[in-house]
Amino acid sequence: MSLARSTALALSLFALSFFALALLAGPPAAPPKIADLAFLAGSWAVEADGVRVEEQWLCPGPDTMIGMGRTTSVAKGKTVFFEYLRIEARGDGLCYVAQPRGGPATEFRLVRLEPGTAVFENLAHDFPKRVVYTKGADGGLTARVEGDASSPEKAEEFRYRPAAAGCR
């Protein structure tokens, strides 16, 4: 076989292999949508050691989910922390925006989405660097905030249960 034929055959086999791999990989995954986060919607609460932590998320809208959080000292009968939350669909993906105590917004980009799990990250932020939501098989929702090895704060996890309908 001549060098020209061998080269042509090798290139043809390479092209065919590349095409076969592309077919096996399937179509590209669709970008995440706000509706993919519907598992967050609802009223969630956990109470332990005299502290009640609540988080509430509205159902997904066309391009946002709106949420809020409140921490109450049961013994003092006083709100000790609150936070405004939202998730926005932007041209470059989904963004979780937190405003603790109604202050300046901190943004976290969606870096992983699987059924029942969403991971948002902002590695430039002091703490948290990561916000993780996981819907449990038992119907609960776990929210976890975590840093990295340089963060003096430890990870916090909130194992929410569906809150009772109505006001307490």
Short mmCIF file of N, CA and C in Angstrom, two decimals:
data_model
loop_
_atom_site.label_atom_id
_atom_site.label_comp_id
_atom_site.label_asym_id
_atom_site.label_seq_id
_atom_site.Cartn_x
_atom_site.Cartn_y
_atom_site.Cartn_z
N MET A 1 0.86 -1.18 0.00
CA MET A 1 0.00 0.00 0.00
C MET A 1 0.90 1.23 0.00
N SER A 2 0.56 2.23 -0.79
CA SER A 2 1.38 3.43 -0.88
C SER A 2 1.19 4.30 0.35
N LEU A 3 2.12 5.18 0.58
CA LEU A 3 2.06 6.10 1.71
C LEU A 3 0.82 6.98 1.63
N ALA A 4 0.46 7.44 0.45
CA ALA A 4 -0.72 8.28 0.26
C ALA A 4 -1.99 7.54 0.63
N ARG A 5 -2.09 6.26 0.21
CA ARG A 5 -3.28 5.46 0.54
C ARG A 5 -3.34 5.17 2.03
N SER A 6 -2.19 4.87 2.63
CA SER A 6 -2.13 4.60 4.07
C SER A 6 -2.56 5.82 4.87
N THR A 7 -2.09 6.99 4.45
CA THR A 7 -2.46 8.24 5.14
C THR A 7 -3.94 8.51 4.99
N ALA A 8 -4.47 8.33 3.79
CA ALA A 8 -5.89 8.56 3.54
C ALA A 8 -6.74 7.60 4.36
N LEU A 9 -6.32 6.34 4.44
CA LEU A 9 -7.05 5.34 5.22
C LEU A 9 -7.02 5.70 6.71
N ALA A 10 -5.86 6.10 7.19
CA ALA A 10 -5.73 6.47 8.60
C ALA A 10 -6.62 7.67 8.92
N LEU A 11 -6.63 8.67 8.06
CA LEU A 11 -7.48 9.85 8.28
C LEU A 11 -8.96 9.49 8.24
N SER A 12 -9.32 8.61 7.33
CA SER A 12 -10.72 8.16 7.23
C SER A 12 -11.14 7.43 8.49
N LEU A 13 -10.28 6.54 9.00
CA LEU A 13 -10.58 5.80 10.23
C LEU A 13 -10.69 6.75 11.43
N PHE A 14 -9.80 7.75 11.47
CA PHE A 14 -9.84 8.73 12.55
C PHE A 14 -11.16 9.50 12.51
N ALA A 15 -11.55 9.97 11.34
CA ALA A 15 -12.80 10.72 11.19
C ALA A 15 -13.99 9.87 11.56
N LEU A 16 -13.98 8.62 11.13
CA LEU A 16 -15.08 7.71 11.45
C LEU A 16 -15.16 7.45 12.96
N SER A 17 -14.03 7.28 13.61
CA SER A 17 -13.99 7.07 15.06
C SER A 17 -14.53 8.29 15.79
N PHE A 18 -14.11 9.47 15.35
CA PHE A 18 -14.58 10.71 15.97
C PHE A 18 -16.09 10.83 15.83
N PHE A 19 -16.61 10.54 14.65
CA PHE A 19 -18.05 10.61 14.39
C PHE A 19 -18.79 9.60 15.27
N ALA A 20 -18.26 8.38 15.41
CA ALA A 20 -18.90 7.35 16.23
C ALA A 20 -18.93 7.77 17.70
N LEU A 21 -17.85 8.37 18.19
CA LEU A 21 -17.83 8.85 19.58
C LEU A 21 -18.86 9.95 19.80
N ALA A 22 -18.99 10.83 18.84
CA ALA A 22 -19.98 11.91 18.95
C ALA A 22 -21.39 11.33 19.00
N LEU A 23 -21.68 10.30 18.22
CA LEU A 23 -23.00 9.66 18.24
C LEU A 23 -23.26 8.98 19.58
N LEU A 24 -22.23 8.32 20.13
CA LEU A 24 -22.38 7.63 21.41
C LEU A 24 -22.63 8.61 22.55
N ALA A 25 -22.02 9.78 22.46
CA ALA A 25 -22.17 10.77 23.52
C ALA A 25 -23.59 11.31 23.58
N GLY A 26 -24.33 11.23 22.48
CA GLY A 26 -25.71 11.71 22.45
C GLY A 26 -25.77 13.21 22.28
N PRO A 27 -26.97 13.74 22.32
CA PRO A 27 -27.13 15.19 22.13
C PRO A 27 -26.58 15.94 23.34
N PRO A 28 -26.16 17.18 23.16
CA PRO A 28 -25.67 17.95 24.31
C PRO A 28 -26.79 18.15 25.32
N ALA A 29 -26.42 18.17 26.59
CA ALA A 29 -27.41 18.35 27.66
C ALA A 29 -28.01 19.75 27.56
N ALA A 30 -29.30 19.83 27.82
CA ALA A 30 -29.98 21.12 27.83
C ALA A 30 -29.50 21.93 29.03
N PRO A 31 -29.36 23.24 28.88
CA PRO A 31 -28.94 24.04 30.03
C PRO A 31 -30.01 24.00 31.12
N PRO A 32 -29.61 24.09 32.39
CA PRO A 32 -30.59 24.06 33.48
C PRO A 32 -31.58 25.22 33.37
N LYS A 33 -32.80 24.95 33.80
CA LYS A 33 -33.86 25.96 33.80
C LYS A 33 -34.35 26.15 35.23
N ILE A 34 -34.95 27.29 35.48
CA ILE A 34 -35.53 27.56 36.80
C ILE A 34 -36.48 26.43 37.21
N ALA A 35 -37.26 25.92 36.28
CA ALA A 35 -38.22 24.85 36.59
C ALA A 35 -37.54 23.60 37.14
N ASP A 36 -36.24 23.40 36.84
CA ASP A 36 -35.51 22.25 37.36
C ASP A 36 -35.31 22.34 38.87
N LEU A 37 -35.54 23.51 39.43
CA LEU A 37 -35.37 23.72 40.88
C LEU A 37 -36.69 23.71 41.64
N ALA A 38 -37.74 23.23 41.01
CA ALA A 38 -39.07 23.20 41.65
C ALA A 38 -39.05 22.41 42.95
N PHE A 39 -38.11 21.50 43.12
CA PHE A 39 -38.04 20.71 44.36
C PHE A 39 -37.78 21.57 45.59
N LEU A 40 -37.32 22.81 45.41
CA LEU A 40 -37.11 23.73 46.53
C LEU A 40 -38.41 24.36 47.03
N ALA A 41 -39.41 24.44 46.15
CA ALA A 41 -40.64 25.18 46.47
C ALA A 41 -41.33 24.63 47.71
N GLY A 42 -41.78 25.54 48.55
CA GLY A 42 -42.52 25.15 49.74
C GLY A 42 -42.02 25.88 50.97
N SER A 43 -42.64 25.53 52.10
CA SER A 43 -42.26 26.09 53.39
C SER A 43 -41.54 25.01 54.18
N TRP A 44 -40.37 25.35 54.67
CA TRP A 44 -39.49 24.40 55.33
C TRP A 44 -39.10 24.93 56.70
N ALA A 45 -38.97 24.04 57.68
CA ALA A 45 -38.59 24.47 59.03
C ALA A 45 -37.85 23.36 59.76
N VAL A 46 -36.98 23.79 60.67
CA VAL A 46 -36.31 22.88 61.59
C VAL A 46 -36.19 23.62 62.92
N GLU A 47 -36.38 22.89 64.01
CA GLU A 47 -36.29 23.50 65.33
C GLU A 47 -35.44 22.61 66.22
N ALA A 48 -34.43 23.23 66.86
CA ALA A 48 -33.55 22.50 67.77
C ALA A 48 -32.88 23.50 68.71
N ASP A 49 -32.67 23.07 69.93
CA ASP A 49 -31.95 23.88 70.93
C ASP A 49 -32.51 25.30 71.06
N GLY A 50 -33.82 25.42 71.02
CA GLY A 50 -34.46 26.72 71.22
C GLY A 50 -34.38 27.67 70.05
N VAL A 51 -33.99 27.15 68.89
CA VAL A 51 -33.90 27.99 67.70
C VAL A 51 -34.73 27.36 66.59
N ARG A 52 -35.53 28.18 65.94
CA ARG A 52 -36.33 27.73 64.80
C ARG A 52 -35.80 28.41 63.54
N VAL A 53 -35.45 27.59 62.55
CA VAL A 53 -34.96 28.10 61.27
C VAL A 53 -35.99 27.75 60.21
N GLU A 54 -36.42 28.77 59.46
CA GLU A 54 -37.43 28.58 58.42
C GLU A 54 -36.89 29.08 57.09
N GLU A 55 -37.29 28.41 56.03
CA GLU A 55 -36.95 28.86 54.68
C GLU A 55 -38.18 28.60 53.83
N GLN A 56 -38.49 29.55 52.99
CA GLN A 56 -39.66 29.41 52.12
C GLN A 56 -39.28 29.82 50.71
N TRP A 57 -39.72 28.99 49.75
CA TRP A 57 -39.48 29.27 48.33
C TRP A 57 -40.80 29.24 47.58
N LEU A 58 -41.04 30.28 46.77
CA LEU A 58 -42.19 30.28 45.87
C LEU A 58 -41.92 29.32 44.72
N CYS A 59 -42.99 28.88 44.06
CA CYS A 59 -42.84 28.03 42.88
C CYS A 59 -42.05 28.79 41.81
N PRO A 60 -41.37 28.06 40.94
CA PRO A 60 -40.59 28.73 39.90
C PRO A 60 -41.47 29.61 39.01
N GLY A 61 -40.98 30.79 38.72
CA GLY A 61 -41.60 31.66 37.73
C GLY A 61 -40.87 31.46 36.41
N PRO A 62 -41.14 32.30 35.43
CA PRO A 62 -40.49 32.13 34.13
C PRO A 62 -38.97 32.24 34.20
N ASP A 63 -38.46 33.14 35.06
CA ASP A 63 -37.01 33.33 35.11
C ASP A 63 -36.46 33.55 36.52
N THR A 64 -37.31 33.36 37.54
CA THR A 64 -36.84 33.51 38.93
C THR A 64 -37.57 32.55 39.87
N MET A 65 -36.90 32.29 41.00
CA MET A 65 -37.55 31.71 42.18
C MET A 65 -37.23 32.70 43.30
N ILE A 66 -38.22 32.98 44.11
CA ILE A 66 -38.05 33.93 45.20
C ILE A 66 -38.16 33.17 46.52
N GLY A 67 -37.22 33.46 47.43
CA GLY A 67 -37.22 32.79 48.72
C GLY A 67 -36.88 33.74 49.84
N MET A 68 -37.03 33.23 51.04
CA MET A 68 -36.66 34.01 52.23
C MET A 68 -36.37 33.04 53.36
N GLY A 69 -35.57 33.51 54.30
CA GLY A 69 -35.25 32.70 55.47
C GLY A 69 -35.37 33.53 56.72
N ARG A 70 -35.68 32.84 57.83
CA ARG A 70 -35.79 33.52 59.12
C ARG A 70 -35.33 32.57 60.20
N THR A 71 -34.55 33.09 61.14
CA THR A 71 -34.12 32.33 62.31
C THR A 71 -34.67 33.03 63.54
N THR A 72 -35.35 32.27 64.38
CA THR A 72 -36.02 32.82 65.55
C THR A 72 -35.51 32.15 66.82
N SER A 73 -35.23 32.96 67.83
CA SER A 73 -34.94 32.42 69.16
C SER A 73 -36.29 32.17 69.82
N VAL A 74 -36.59 30.89 70.04
CA VAL A 74 -37.89 30.53 70.61
C VAL A 74 -37.99 31.08 72.03
N ALA A 75 -36.92 30.97 72.80
CA ALA A 75 -36.93 31.43 74.19
C ALA A 75 -37.16 32.94 74.29
N LYS A 76 -36.51 33.69 73.42
CA LYS A 76 -36.63 35.15 73.45
C LYS A 76 -37.83 35.65 72.67
N GLY A 77 -38.41 34.78 71.84
CA GLY A 77 -39.52 35.21 71.01
C GLY A 77 -39.11 36.33 70.07
N LYS A 78 -37.90 36.18 69.50
CA LYS A 78 -37.34 37.27 68.70
C LYS A 78 -36.64 36.73 67.45
N THR A 79 -36.81 37.43 66.33
CA THR A 79 -36.09 37.10 65.11
C THR A 79 -34.64 37.52 65.31
N VAL A 80 -33.72 36.58 65.09
CA VAL A 80 -32.30 36.88 65.27
C VAL A 80 -31.55 36.95 63.94
N PHE A 81 -32.19 36.52 62.86
CA PHE A 81 -31.57 36.58 61.53
C PHE A 81 -32.65 36.44 60.48
N PHE A 82 -32.47 37.13 59.35
CA PHE A 82 -33.35 36.93 58.20
C PHE A 82 -32.54 37.13 56.93
N GLU A 83 -33.07 36.63 55.83
CA GLU A 83 -32.35 36.67 54.57
C GLU A 83 -33.33 36.66 53.41
N TYR A 84 -33.07 37.51 52.42
CA TYR A 84 -33.83 37.48 51.18
C TYR A 84 -33.04 36.65 50.17
N LEU A 85 -33.73 35.79 49.45
CA LEU A 85 -33.09 34.87 48.51
C LEU A 85 -33.79 34.92 47.16
N ARG A 86 -33.04 34.68 46.12
CA ARG A 86 -33.65 34.50 44.81
C ARG A 86 -32.70 33.68 43.94
N ILE A 87 -33.28 33.02 42.97
CA ILE A 87 -32.51 32.31 41.96
C ILE A 87 -32.96 32.89 40.64
N GLU A 88 -32.00 33.35 39.85
CA GLU A 88 -32.29 34.02 38.59
C GLU A 88 -31.73 33.23 37.41
N ALA A 89 -32.50 33.19 36.34
CA ALA A 89 -32.00 32.64 35.08
C ALA A 89 -31.34 33.80 34.35
N ARG A 90 -30.08 33.60 34.01
CA ARG A 90 -29.33 34.62 33.28
C ARG A 90 -28.80 34.00 32.00
N GLY A 91 -28.27 34.81 31.13
CA GLY A 91 -27.74 34.32 29.86
C GLY A 91 -26.65 33.28 30.03
N ASP A 92 -25.90 33.37 31.14
CA ASP A 92 -24.79 32.44 31.36
C ASP A 92 -25.12 31.35 32.38
N GLY A 93 -26.38 31.18 32.75
CA GLY A 93 -26.77 30.11 33.67
C GLY A 93 -27.64 30.61 34.81
N LEU A 94 -27.80 29.76 35.82
CA LEU A 94 -28.62 30.09 36.98
C LEU A 94 -27.74 30.65 38.09
N CYS A 95 -28.27 31.63 38.79
CA CYS A 95 -27.52 32.32 39.84
C CYS A 95 -28.37 32.43 41.10
N TYR A 96 -27.83 31.98 42.22
CA TYR A 96 -28.45 32.07 43.54
C TYR A 96 -27.96 33.38 44.16
N VAL A 97 -28.88 34.22 44.60
CA VAL A 97 -28.53 35.53 45.14
C VAL A 97 -29.05 35.61 46.57
N ALA A 98 -28.14 35.84 47.51
CA ALA A 98 -28.51 35.94 48.93
C ALA A 98 -28.25 37.35 49.43
N GLN A 99 -29.20 37.85 50.23
CA GLN A 99 -29.07 39.16 50.86
C GLN A 99 -29.31 39.02 52.36
N PRO A 100 -28.28 38.59 53.11
CA PRO A 100 -28.45 38.44 54.56
C PRO A 100 -28.81 39.77 55.21
N ARG A 101 -29.82 39.73 56.06
CA ARG A 101 -30.34 40.90 56.76
C ARG A 101 -30.71 42.04 55.79
N GLY A 102 -31.05 41.66 54.55
CA GLY A 102 -31.45 42.65 53.57
C GLY A 102 -30.31 43.49 53.03
N GLY A 103 -29.07 43.09 53.30
CA GLY A 103 -27.89 43.85 52.89
C GLY A 103 -27.51 43.60 51.44
N PRO A 104 -26.26 43.91 51.11
CA PRO A 104 -25.79 43.73 49.73
C PRO A 104 -25.90 42.28 49.27
N ALA A 105 -26.16 42.12 47.99
CA ALA A 105 -26.34 40.79 47.41
C ALA A 105 -25.01 40.09 47.21
N THR A 106 -25.01 38.78 47.47
CA THR A 106 -23.87 37.92 47.15
C THR A 106 -24.39 36.86 46.18
N GLU A 107 -23.67 36.65 45.09
CA GLU A 107 -24.11 35.75 44.04
C GLU A 107 -23.31 34.45 44.04
N PHE A 108 -24.01 33.35 43.80
CA PHE A 108 -23.42 32.02 43.71
C PHE A 108 -23.91 31.39 42.41
N ARG A 109 -23.01 30.92 41.59
CA ARG A 109 -23.36 30.30 40.30
C ARG A 109 -23.72 28.83 40.49
N LEU A 110 -24.72 28.36 39.76
CA LEU A 110 -25.05 26.94 39.75
C LEU A 110 -23.90 26.19 39.08
N VAL A 111 -23.29 25.25 39.81
CA VAL A 111 -22.18 24.48 39.24
C VAL A 111 -22.53 23.01 39.04
N ARG A 112 -23.62 22.57 39.69
CA ARG A 112 -24.05 21.18 39.51
C ARG A 112 -25.54 21.09 39.77
N LEU A 113 -26.22 20.38 38.89
CA LEU A 113 -27.64 20.14 39.05
C LEU A 113 -27.94 18.71 38.67
N GLU A 114 -28.51 17.99 39.62
CA GLU A 114 -28.97 16.62 39.41
C GLU A 114 -30.38 16.57 39.97
N PRO A 115 -31.16 15.57 39.63
CA PRO A 115 -32.51 15.50 40.20
C PRO A 115 -32.46 15.55 41.74
N GLY A 116 -33.09 16.58 42.30
CA GLY A 116 -33.15 16.72 43.75
C GLY A 116 -31.91 17.31 44.39
N THR A 117 -30.93 17.76 43.62
CA THR A 117 -29.71 18.36 44.19
C THR A 117 -29.27 19.54 43.34
N ALA A 118 -28.96 20.64 44.01
CA ALA A 118 -28.42 21.82 43.34
C ALA A 118 -27.24 22.34 44.15
N VAL A 119 -26.13 22.62 43.47
CA VAL A 119 -24.94 23.14 44.13
C VAL A 119 -24.59 24.49 43.50
N PHE A 120 -24.52 25.51 44.34
CA PHE A 120 -24.18 26.86 43.92
C PHE A 120 -22.84 27.22 44.55
N GLU A 121 -22.01 27.98 43.82
CA GLU A 121 -20.66 28.24 44.31
C GLU A 121 -20.21 29.66 43.99
N ASN A 122 -19.47 30.23 44.95
CA ASN A 122 -18.77 31.50 44.76
C ASN A 122 -17.47 31.38 45.55
N LEU A 123 -16.42 30.92 44.90
CA LEU A 123 -15.15 30.65 45.57
C LEU A 123 -14.45 31.92 46.03
N ALA A 124 -14.85 33.08 45.52
CA ALA A 124 -14.25 34.35 45.93
C ALA A 124 -14.87 34.88 47.22
N HIS A 125 -15.99 34.34 47.64
CA HIS A 125 -16.69 34.81 48.84
C HIS A 125 -16.02 34.23 50.08
N ASP A 126 -16.06 34.99 51.20
CA ASP A 126 -15.41 34.49 52.42
C ASP A 126 -16.12 33.26 52.98
N PHE A 127 -17.39 33.40 53.33
CA PHE A 127 -18.20 32.27 53.79
C PHE A 127 -19.65 32.62 53.60
N PRO A 128 -20.43 31.72 53.08
CA PRO A 128 -20.03 30.42 52.54
C PRO A 128 -19.47 30.55 51.13
N LYS A 129 -18.80 29.54 50.70
CA LYS A 129 -18.31 29.46 49.32
C LYS A 129 -19.24 28.59 48.48
N ARG A 130 -20.01 27.76 49.18
CA ARG A 130 -20.88 26.80 48.50
C ARG A 130 -22.21 26.71 49.24
N VAL A 131 -23.30 26.65 48.48
CA VAL A 131 -24.65 26.45 49.02
C VAL A 131 -25.20 25.22 48.30
N VAL A 132 -25.59 24.22 49.08
CA VAL A 132 -26.05 22.95 48.51
C VAL A 132 -27.45 22.64 49.04
N TYR A 133 -28.36 22.35 48.14
CA TYR A 133 -29.71 21.91 48.50
C TYR A 133 -29.90 20.49 48.01
N THR A 134 -30.47 19.65 48.88
CA THR A 134 -30.75 18.26 48.52
C THR A 134 -32.13 17.88 49.02
N LYS A 135 -32.97 17.40 48.13
CA LYS A 135 -34.31 16.92 48.51
C LYS A 135 -34.18 15.45 48.89
N GLY A 136 -34.61 15.10 50.10
CA GLY A 136 -34.49 13.73 50.59
C GLY A 136 -35.63 12.84 50.13
N ALA A 137 -35.38 11.55 50.13
CA ALA A 137 -36.41 10.58 49.78
C ALA A 137 -37.56 10.62 50.80
N ASP A 138 -37.27 11.10 52.01
CA ASP A 138 -38.28 11.19 53.07
C ASP A 138 -39.14 12.45 52.95
N GLY A 139 -38.90 13.28 51.92
CA GLY A 139 -39.68 14.50 51.73
C GLY A 139 -39.07 15.73 52.35
N GLY A 140 -37.97 15.57 53.09
CA GLY A 140 -37.30 16.70 53.69
C GLY A 140 -36.39 17.41 52.69
N LEU A 141 -35.90 18.56 53.09
CA LEU A 141 -34.97 19.33 52.28
C LEU A 141 -33.78 19.69 53.15
N THR A 142 -32.58 19.38 52.69
CA THR A 142 -31.37 19.73 53.42
C THR A 142 -30.70 20.89 52.71
N ALA A 143 -30.39 21.92 53.48
CA ALA A 143 -29.62 23.06 52.97
C ALA A 143 -28.29 23.02 53.71
N ARG A 144 -27.20 23.12 52.95
CA ARG A 144 -25.87 23.07 53.55
C ARG A 144 -25.06 24.24 53.02
N VAL A 145 -24.43 24.99 53.92
CA VAL A 145 -23.50 26.04 53.52
C VAL A 145 -22.13 25.61 53.99
N GLU A 146 -21.14 25.78 53.11
CA GLU A 146 -19.80 25.31 53.45
C GLU A 146 -18.75 26.25 52.89
N GLY A 147 -17.58 26.20 53.52
CA GLY A 147 -16.44 26.99 53.06
C GLY A 147 -15.40 26.07 52.46
N ASP A 148 -14.14 26.43 52.67
CA ASP A 148 -13.05 25.57 52.26
C ASP A 148 -12.04 25.52 53.40
N ALA A 149 -10.88 24.95 53.17
CA ALA A 149 -9.88 24.79 54.22
C ALA A 149 -9.46 26.12 54.83
N SER A 150 -9.57 27.22 54.08
CA SER A 150 -9.17 28.53 54.59
C SER A 150 -10.27 29.22 55.40
N SER A 151 -11.48 28.67 55.39
CA SER A 151 -12.60 29.29 56.10
C SER A 151 -12.56 28.94 57.58
N PRO A 152 -12.57 29.96 58.45
CA PRO A 152 -12.60 29.66 59.89
C PRO A 152 -13.97 29.10 60.32
N GLU A 153 -15.02 29.43 59.56
CA GLU A 153 -16.35 28.93 59.88
C GLU A 153 -16.48 27.48 59.45
N LYS A 154 -17.24 26.74 60.23
CA LYS A 154 -17.51 25.35 59.88
C LYS A 154 -18.78 25.26 59.04
N ALA A 155 -18.88 24.19 58.29
CA ALA A 155 -20.08 23.97 57.49
C ALA A 155 -21.29 23.90 58.41
N GLU A 156 -22.42 24.38 57.91
CA GLU A 156 -23.69 24.29 58.64
C GLU A 156 -24.68 23.54 57.78
N GLU A 157 -25.47 22.71 58.41
CA GLU A 157 -26.46 21.93 57.68
C GLU A 157 -27.81 22.09 58.36
N PHE A 158 -28.83 22.33 57.55
CA PHE A 158 -30.19 22.51 58.06
C PHE A 158 -31.04 21.41 57.44
N ARG A 159 -31.55 20.52 58.28
CA ARG A 159 -32.36 19.40 57.80
C ARG A 159 -33.83 19.77 58.01
N TYR A 160 -34.36 20.45 56.99
CA TYR A 160 -35.72 20.96 57.06
C TYR A 160 -36.75 19.86 56.86
N ARG A 161 -37.89 20.05 57.48
CA ARG A 161 -39.08 19.26 57.25
C ARG A 161 -40.11 20.20 56.66
N PRO A 162 -41.08 19.67 55.93
CA PRO A 162 -42.15 20.56 55.44
C PRO A 162 -42.82 21.25 56.63
N ALA A 163 -42.99 22.56 56.55
CA ALA A 163 -43.63 23.30 57.63
C ALA A 163 -45.14 23.12 57.54
N ALA A 164 -45.79 23.14 58.68
CA ALA A 164 -47.25 23.03 58.71
C ALA A 164 -47.86 24.22 58.00
N ALA A 165 -48.96 23.98 57.31
CA ALA A 165 -49.66 25.06 56.60
C ALA A 165 -50.21 26.05 57.61
N GLY A 166 -50.27 27.29 57.20
CA GLY A 166 -50.82 28.33 58.07
C GLY A 166 -49.75 28.93 58.99
N CYS A 167 -50.16 29.85 59.80
CA CYS A 167 -49.24 30.54 60.70
C CYS A 167 -49.27 29.90 62.08
N ARG A 168 -48.16 30.02 62.76
CA ARG A 168 -48.06 29.49 64.13
C ARG A 168 -48.45 30.56 65.11
#
